[in-house]
Amino acid sequence: MRRKLPGDAPPSAAGAAGAGHAPSASAPSEADLAQLSAAIAAGEDLGPFVRRAFACGRPEPLLASLRAAARDREAEIEELCRAHFHDFIRAVDDLRSLLADADALKGSLSASHSQLLSSAAPLLASLESFLAARSLAGNLSSALASSRRCVRLLALATRANAHLQAGNHGLYLALRAVDAIDRDLASGPEPLPLPTLRGMLLSVVPAVRAHAEREISREFSDWMVSIRAASRHLGQVAIGRSAAARQRQEELRSKHRPLEECITLDDDGVGDLDDFAAAAATADAADGAAAASFDLTPLYRAMHIHQTLALGERFKKYYLENRKLQLTSDFDVIAATPFLESHQVFFSQIAGFFIVEDRVFRTGGGLTSRPDVDTLWDAAVGKMVSVMEDNFSRMQTANHLLLITDYAALLSATMRRYGYPVGMLLDVLAKHRDKYHDLLLADCRRQVAEALAADKFDQMLMRKEYEYSMNVLAFGIQSSDITPAFPYVAPFSCTVPDICRIVRSFIEDSVSFMAHGGGGDTYAAVKKYLGRILSEVVDASIQKLVDSGSGLSVSQAMQVAANMSVMERACEFFTRHAAQLCGVPLRAVERGRRDFPLRRSRDAAEALLLRLLCAKADEFMRQSDGVNWMADDPPPGGNEYANEVIIYLETLTSTAQQILPLPVLRRVLVAVLGHISERIVELFLNDSVKRFNANAVTGIDTDLKMFEAFAEGMSSLFVDSDQESAKNEMKTALVEARQLVNLLMSNSPETFLNPVIREKSYNKLDYRKVAIISEKFRDSSESYFSTFGTRGARQNPKKKSLDTLIKRLREAS
């Protein structure tokens, strides 16, 4: 039996409703029903069908179809219910029993709930207390953390304040403290809970940084002022130490110089000079550059503070600009005072400036770079070169030029030790080398002229040994190694040591200039300038004195000639002294020795002496006017003029032996005797002598024998092997007069025409002179010829021989 379900419509009503609409609606087509059934079965949306039906204006067929579909579903439901009726009954029964169980369970749950509530009431109270306590603890922890943060920030602020109160030494620590405050405020987990404190700290941090920048800038400015003042002293100390090192090196060289002269080269060609060079180099390296201490702490502190403030690049630029300004102001040192007075301050200031820059470059951690320092140095070198060029061009005093050059050379040596290039400075010094020596030569020329003008050309008297040492030994002009007894009369006048002192001073000044600022081969240059002072100054001044005469007497002229002989030894000393000062071995100097550089003045002095002696001899020879050319008998003992000349020559020789060296004396005597020989020949040629006889010739022959005896006696002075040729020179000095007298006294004067005999016996005679003299001799009386040979028949051949000679000489003329 089918149970009626709620909502089921009565079949009759459904059928009636369907029957009521059937007549008014047409039956739907099979296709429409099939689609509608398929849509309903698939659970699809029936909206399209409904819209189409109303769109067509015929909803009734759709409604009918829907009702038909509903009836079909109801039928299916009824069938399903009839098939599962018992199952539904059992399900209802089970539901009812389940409701009873649910009621029982609900009561049990209610009892359990009441019991749970009564048991959990104390626990809930404890939980609420726990939650309140935990909330309170969280608040307290947050408050403590904030308090600790505030305390830490305040402690940092207090520390920063304490460091600031400590002065510039605490600026970096103060900045580190405020940096920590700044990081905490910027990167903290949450904002500082105290806005007032946060605001105060935010204003303090930039204030501290600004204060630190101001303070360190003030300290840096003070340091810049102090380092400029210290640079001058630093430069003076460095240059002074360079001078001391150079002095020690020169002393070491002087100490080893005697050893150097005794060096014997080994197989490799290397001697003890290597040891000396190594010792000198070691001493120079040990004394090195000046290492005066100066404090760079304020500079590095300022750089570090600016780097901490992230202003490192700006500080580097600021430092470089200020140093450039300081260098420019250092250049103005010479503007207010003359360069001669301010050059040491000028060079010391620049040296100190770049010593500081070198230290900053090496230890400044990149504060300056090599190009920056090189740029500053190039500017300084350019300024120094310009200043020196300008002042050197206007200087007229060698000592002033040497003073500046020496200090500039010391500056160059100092800066070279610090690695600065100094080639341009040395080039300037070398460029003015000639001008310096020209000025020095001008001073020496004046001094030599004054020395010559003040000299009376008397032998110098030395009463004490120190005078001998100062005037003789000091210049190596002693003639013997044995110290003489005092008082000692020197063979020279005071001009010699005076000139030696002038030349020695010139050499030392030249070596000083060349060694420290002249550049190049020092000895070669010094030797060249030594040659100039000897030739252009000493030689020219003495030659000028000699050529002018200056009223010099024979004794004075003799002293000048003696001085020149001593100066020859002095010139050897000058060469050795220059070599020793330049560190050149003396054996090399000996190999390169040249001729006597004062040869012209020596020759002029000897020529002057000879002129004076010849003039004196001429004075005596003028007494030959008293010679009786037509004497009846030969004058006994010769003519008076010859005796006077002989006496004068003997007196002169005795004096000259004490003054003149033997070679000079020999040359003078030979020249004087030659002049006397010429004068004797001129006696026969004199126009005042119209004729002469054999007695006059015999008298001249006696005079000539006296001169020959004197020459023979003087030859004994030259007994040394190197003077052996002087004997022949003394004899041949009178050869012209002797040959003429021999010809006039010959029995066969015609033999003069024989070339062989003439070359052997009359080679010094001029045939023109012989012709003139023979004419005068022939004009004598006939009795004249009786003096030749025997009397009688042999007289005519002699006369005929002389006539033949005269005739042939006339034809030749």
PDB file of N, CA and C in Angstrom, residues 552-555 557-558 607-624 640-653 668 671-673 675-676 679 707:
ATOM      1  N   LEU A 552     162.306 100.468 -13.734  1.00  0.00           N
ATOM      2  CA  LEU A 552     163.027  99.404 -13.040  1.00  0.00           C
ATOM      3  C   LEU A 552     164.518  99.540 -13.288  1.00  0.00           C
ATOM      4  N   SER A 553     165.269  99.337 -12.217  1.00  0.00           N
ATOM      5  CA  SER A 553     166.725  99.337 -12.322  1.00  0.00           C
ATOM      6  C   SER A 553     167.196  97.957 -12.728  1.00  0.00           C
ATOM      7  N   VAL A 554     168.502  97.836 -12.935  1.00  0.00           N
ATOM      8  CA  VAL A 554     169.057  96.540 -13.305  1.00  0.00           C
ATOM      9  C   VAL A 554     168.814  95.518 -12.211  1.00  0.00           C
ATOM     10  N   SER A 555     169.030  95.918 -10.955  1.00  0.00           N
ATOM     11  CA  SER A 555     168.832  94.979  -9.844  1.00  0.00           C
ATOM     12  C   SER A 555     167.368  94.560  -9.733  1.00  0.00           C
ATOM     13  N   ALA A 557     165.154  94.557 -12.259  1.00  0.00           N
ATOM     14  CA  ALA A 557     164.888  93.683 -13.398  1.00  0.00           C
ATOM     15  C   ALA A 557     165.452  92.286 -13.162  1.00  0.00           C
ATOM     16  N   MET A 558     166.628  92.237 -12.520  1.00  0.00           N
ATOM     17  CA  MET A 558     167.217  90.958 -12.181  1.00  0.00           C
ATOM     18  C   MET A 558     166.342  90.198 -11.195  1.00  0.00           C
ATOM     19  N   ALA A 607     164.369  89.586 -21.189  1.00  0.00           N
ATOM     20  CA  ALA A 607     164.676  90.568 -22.238  1.00  0.00           C
ATOM     21  C   ALA A 607     164.891  91.957 -21.642  1.00  0.00           C
ATOM     22  N   LEU A 608     164.063  92.311 -20.634  1.00  0.00           N
ATOM     23  CA  LEU A 608     164.238  93.603 -19.968  1.00  0.00           C
ATOM     24  C   LEU A 608     165.589  93.671 -19.273  1.00  0.00           C
ATOM     25  N   LEU A 609     165.906  92.602 -18.543  1.00  0.00           N
ATOM     26  CA  LEU A 609     167.205  92.574 -17.863  1.00  0.00           C
ATOM     27  C   LEU A 609     168.335  92.703 -18.877  1.00  0.00           C
ATOM     28  N   LEU A 610     168.186  91.985 -19.987  1.00  0.00           N
ATOM     29  CA  LEU A 610     169.219  92.047 -21.008  1.00  0.00           C
ATOM     30  C   LEU A 610     169.320  93.452 -21.608  1.00  0.00           C
ATOM     31  N   ARG A 611     168.156  94.088 -21.823  1.00  0.00           N
ATOM     32  CA  ARG A 611     168.192  95.447 -22.371  1.00  0.00           C
ATOM     33  C   ARG A 611     168.902  96.398 -21.417  1.00  0.00           C
ATOM     34  N   LEU A 612     168.601  96.270 -20.145  1.00  0.00           N
ATOM     35  CA  LEU A 612     169.235  97.153 -19.164  1.00  0.00           C
ATOM     36  C   LEU A 612     170.731  96.890 -19.078  1.00  0.00           C
ATOM     37  N   LEU A 613     171.116  95.602 -19.092  1.00  0.00           N
ATOM     38  CA  LEU A 613     172.538  95.275 -19.029  1.00  0.00           C
ATOM     39  C   LEU A 613     173.263  95.750 -20.288  1.00  0.00           C
ATOM     40  N   CYS A 614     172.612  95.555 -21.412  1.00  0.00           N
ATOM     41  CA  CYS A 614     173.232  96.007 -22.664  1.00  0.00           C
ATOM     42  C   CYS A 614     173.338  97.533 -22.689  1.00  0.00           C
ATOM     43  N   ALA A 615     172.277  98.175 -22.136  1.00  0.00           N
ATOM     44  CA  ALA A 615     172.335  99.637 -22.081  1.00  0.00           C
ATOM     45  C   ALA A 615     173.480 100.095 -21.188  1.00  0.00           C
ATOM     46  N   LYS A 616     173.652  99.360 -20.048  1.00  0.00           N
ATOM     47  CA  LYS A 616     174.754  99.707 -19.154  1.00  0.00           C
ATOM     48  C   LYS A 616     176.098  99.452 -19.831  1.00  0.00           C
ATOM     49  N   ALA A 617     176.157  98.330 -20.545  1.00  0.00           N
ATOM     50  CA  ALA A 617     177.399  98.029 -21.262  1.00  0.00           C
ATOM     51  C   ALA A 617     177.663  99.080 -22.334  1.00  0.00           C
ATOM     52  N   ASP A 618     176.590  99.544 -22.971  1.00  0.00           N
ATOM     53  CA  ASP A 618     176.755 100.587 -23.997  1.00  0.00           C
ATOM     54  C   ASP A 618     177.295 101.873 -23.391  1.00  0.00           C
ATOM     55  N   GLU A 619     176.871 102.144 -22.142  1.00  0.00           N
ATOM     56  CA  GLU A 619     177.399 103.349 -21.494  1.00  0.00           C
ATOM     57  C   GLU A 619     178.919 103.280 -21.381  1.00  0.00           C
ATOM     58  N   PHE A 620     179.407 102.096 -20.997  1.00  0.00           N
ATOM     59  CA  PHE A 620     180.858 101.933 -20.895  1.00  0.00           C
ATOM     60  C   PHE A 620     181.505 101.882 -22.279  1.00  0.00           C
ATOM     61  N   MET A 621     180.808 101.289 -23.219  1.00  0.00           N
ATOM     62  CA  MET A 621     181.369 101.184 -24.554  1.00  0.00           C
ATOM     63  C   MET A 621     181.488 102.550 -25.231  1.00  0.00           C
ATOM     64  N   ARG A 622     180.664 103.485 -24.784  1.00  0.00           N
ATOM     65  CA  ARG A 622     180.765 104.834 -25.366  1.00  0.00           C
ATOM     66  C   ARG A 622     182.131 105.487 -25.045  1.00  0.00           C
ATOM     67  N   GLN A 623     182.781 104.967 -24.010  1.00  0.00           N
ATOM     68  CA  GLN A 623     184.112 105.476 -23.695  1.00  0.00           C
ATOM     69  C   GLN A 623     185.126 105.080 -24.760  1.00  0.00           C
ATOM     70  N   SER A 624     184.633 104.233 -25.691  1.00  0.00           N
ATOM     71  CA  SER A 624     185.534 103.854 -26.784  1.00  0.00           C
ATOM     72  C   SER A 624     185.870 105.041 -27.676  1.00  0.00           C
ATOM     73  N   GLU A 640     190.489 101.351 -22.019  1.00  0.00           N
ATOM     74  CA  GLU A 640     189.862 101.597 -20.709  1.00  0.00           C
ATOM     75  C   GLU A 640     188.414 101.139 -20.653  1.00  0.00           C
ATOM     76  N   TYR A 641     187.668 101.282 -21.744  1.00  0.00           N
ATOM     77  CA  TYR A 641     186.245 100.908 -21.714  1.00  0.00           C
ATOM     78  C   TYR A 641     186.093  99.426 -21.409  1.00  0.00           C
ATOM     79  N   ALA A 642     187.028  98.620 -21.966  1.00  0.00           N
ATOM     80  CA  ALA A 642     186.945  97.173 -21.735  1.00  0.00           C
ATOM     81  C   ALA A 642     187.138  96.852 -20.262  1.00  0.00           C
ATOM     82  N   ASN A 643     188.062  97.544 -19.630  1.00  0.00           N
ATOM     83  CA  ASN A 643     188.269  97.321 -18.192  1.00  0.00           C
ATOM     84  C   ASN A 643     187.024  97.691 -17.397  1.00  0.00           C
ATOM     85  N   GLU A 644     186.397  98.792 -17.784  1.00  0.00           N
ATOM     86  CA  GLU A 644     185.173  99.205 -17.087  1.00  0.00           C
ATOM     87  C   GLU A 644     184.063  98.162 -17.256  1.00  0.00           C
ATOM     88  N   VAL A 645     183.910  97.667 -18.482  1.00  0.00           N
ATOM     89  CA  VAL A 645     182.865  96.657 -18.739  1.00  0.00           C
ATOM     90  C   VAL A 645     183.162  95.384 -17.958  1.00  0.00           C
ATOM     91  N   ILE A 646     184.436  94.986 -17.960  1.00  0.00           N
ATOM     92  CA  ILE A 646     184.793  93.755 -17.243  1.00  0.00           C
ATOM     93  C   ILE A 646     184.492  93.898 -15.753  1.00  0.00           C
ATOM     94  N   ILE A 647     184.879  95.047 -15.184  1.00  0.00           N
ATOM     95  CA  ILE A 647     184.617  95.269 -13.745  1.00  0.00           C
ATOM     96  C   ILE A 647     183.116  95.216 -13.471  1.00  0.00           C
ATOM     97  N   TYR A 648     182.341  95.867 -14.348  1.00  0.00           N
ATOM     98  CA  TYR A 648     180.876  95.868 -14.150  1.00  0.00           C
ATOM     99  C   TYR A 648     180.311  94.463 -14.261  1.00  0.00           C
ATOM    100  N   LEU A 649     180.799  93.718 -15.244  1.00  0.00           N
ATOM    101  CA  LEU A 649     180.273  92.359 -15.416  1.00  0.00           C
ATOM    102  C   LEU A 649     180.655  91.464 -14.244  1.00  0.00           C
ATOM    103  N   GLU A 650     181.834  91.606 -13.730  1.00  0.00           N
ATOM    104  CA  GLU A 650     182.243  90.788 -12.580  1.00  0.00           C
ATOM    105  C   GLU A 650     181.421  91.138 -11.350  1.00  0.00           C
ATOM    106  N   THR A 651     181.207  92.448 -11.161  1.00  0.00           N
ATOM    107  CA  THR A 651     180.371  92.860 -10.023  1.00  0.00           C
ATOM    108  C   THR A 651     178.943  92.342 -10.194  1.00  0.00           C
ATOM    109  N   LEU A 652     178.432  92.485 -11.388  1.00  0.00           N
ATOM    110  CA  LEU A 652     177.061  92.017 -11.676  1.00  0.00           C
ATOM    111  C   LEU A 652     176.944  90.517 -11.469  1.00  0.00           C
ATOM    112  N   THR A 653     177.948  89.773 -11.926  1.00  0.00           N
ATOM    113  CA  THR A 653     177.891  88.316 -11.816  1.00  0.00           C
ATOM    114  C   THR A 653     177.923  87.865 -10.366  1.00  0.00           C
ATOM    115  N   VAL A 668     171.702  85.180 -19.767  1.00  0.00           N
ATOM    116  CA  VAL A 668     171.953  86.621 -19.731  1.00  0.00           C
ATOM    117  C   VAL A 668     173.396  86.930 -20.102  1.00  0.00           C
ATOM    118  N   ALA A 671     173.998  86.440 -23.766  1.00  0.00           N
ATOM    119  CA  ALA A 671     173.409  87.522 -24.547  1.00  0.00           C
ATOM    120  C   ALA A 671     174.222  88.810 -24.413  1.00  0.00           C
ATOM    121  N   VAL A 672     174.693  89.121 -23.189  1.00  0.00           N
ATOM    122  CA  VAL A 672     175.475  90.345 -22.980  1.00  0.00           C
ATOM    123  C   VAL A 672     176.795  90.259 -23.736  1.00  0.00           C
ATOM    124  N   LEU A 673     177.473  89.132 -23.652  1.00  0.00           N
ATOM    125  CA  LEU A 673     178.733  88.969 -24.378  1.00  0.00           C
ATOM    126  C   LEU A 673     178.509  89.050 -25.881  1.00  0.00           C
ATOM    127  N   HIS A 675     176.185  90.797 -27.249  1.00  0.00           N
ATOM    128  CA  HIS A 675     175.971  92.219 -27.527  1.00  0.00           C
ATOM    129  C   HIS A 675     177.301  92.975 -27.554  1.00  0.00           C
ATOM    130  N   ILE A 676     178.191  92.638 -26.633  1.00  0.00           N
ATOM    131  CA  ILE A 676     179.513  93.281 -26.618  1.00  0.00           C
ATOM    132  C   ILE A 676     180.265  92.968 -27.909  1.00  0.00           C
ATOM    133  N   ARG A 679     178.895  95.111 -30.495  1.00  0.00           N
ATOM    134  CA  ARG A 679     179.339  96.490 -30.300  1.00  0.00           C
ATOM    135  C   ARG A 679     180.802  96.666 -30.744  1.00  0.00           C
ATOM    136  N   PHE A 707     187.605  89.872 -22.517  1.00  0.00           N
ATOM    137  CA  PHE A 707     186.222  89.372 -22.485  1.00  0.00           C
ATOM    138  C   PHE A 707     186.189  87.854 -22.598  1.00  0.00           C
TER     139      PHE A 707
END
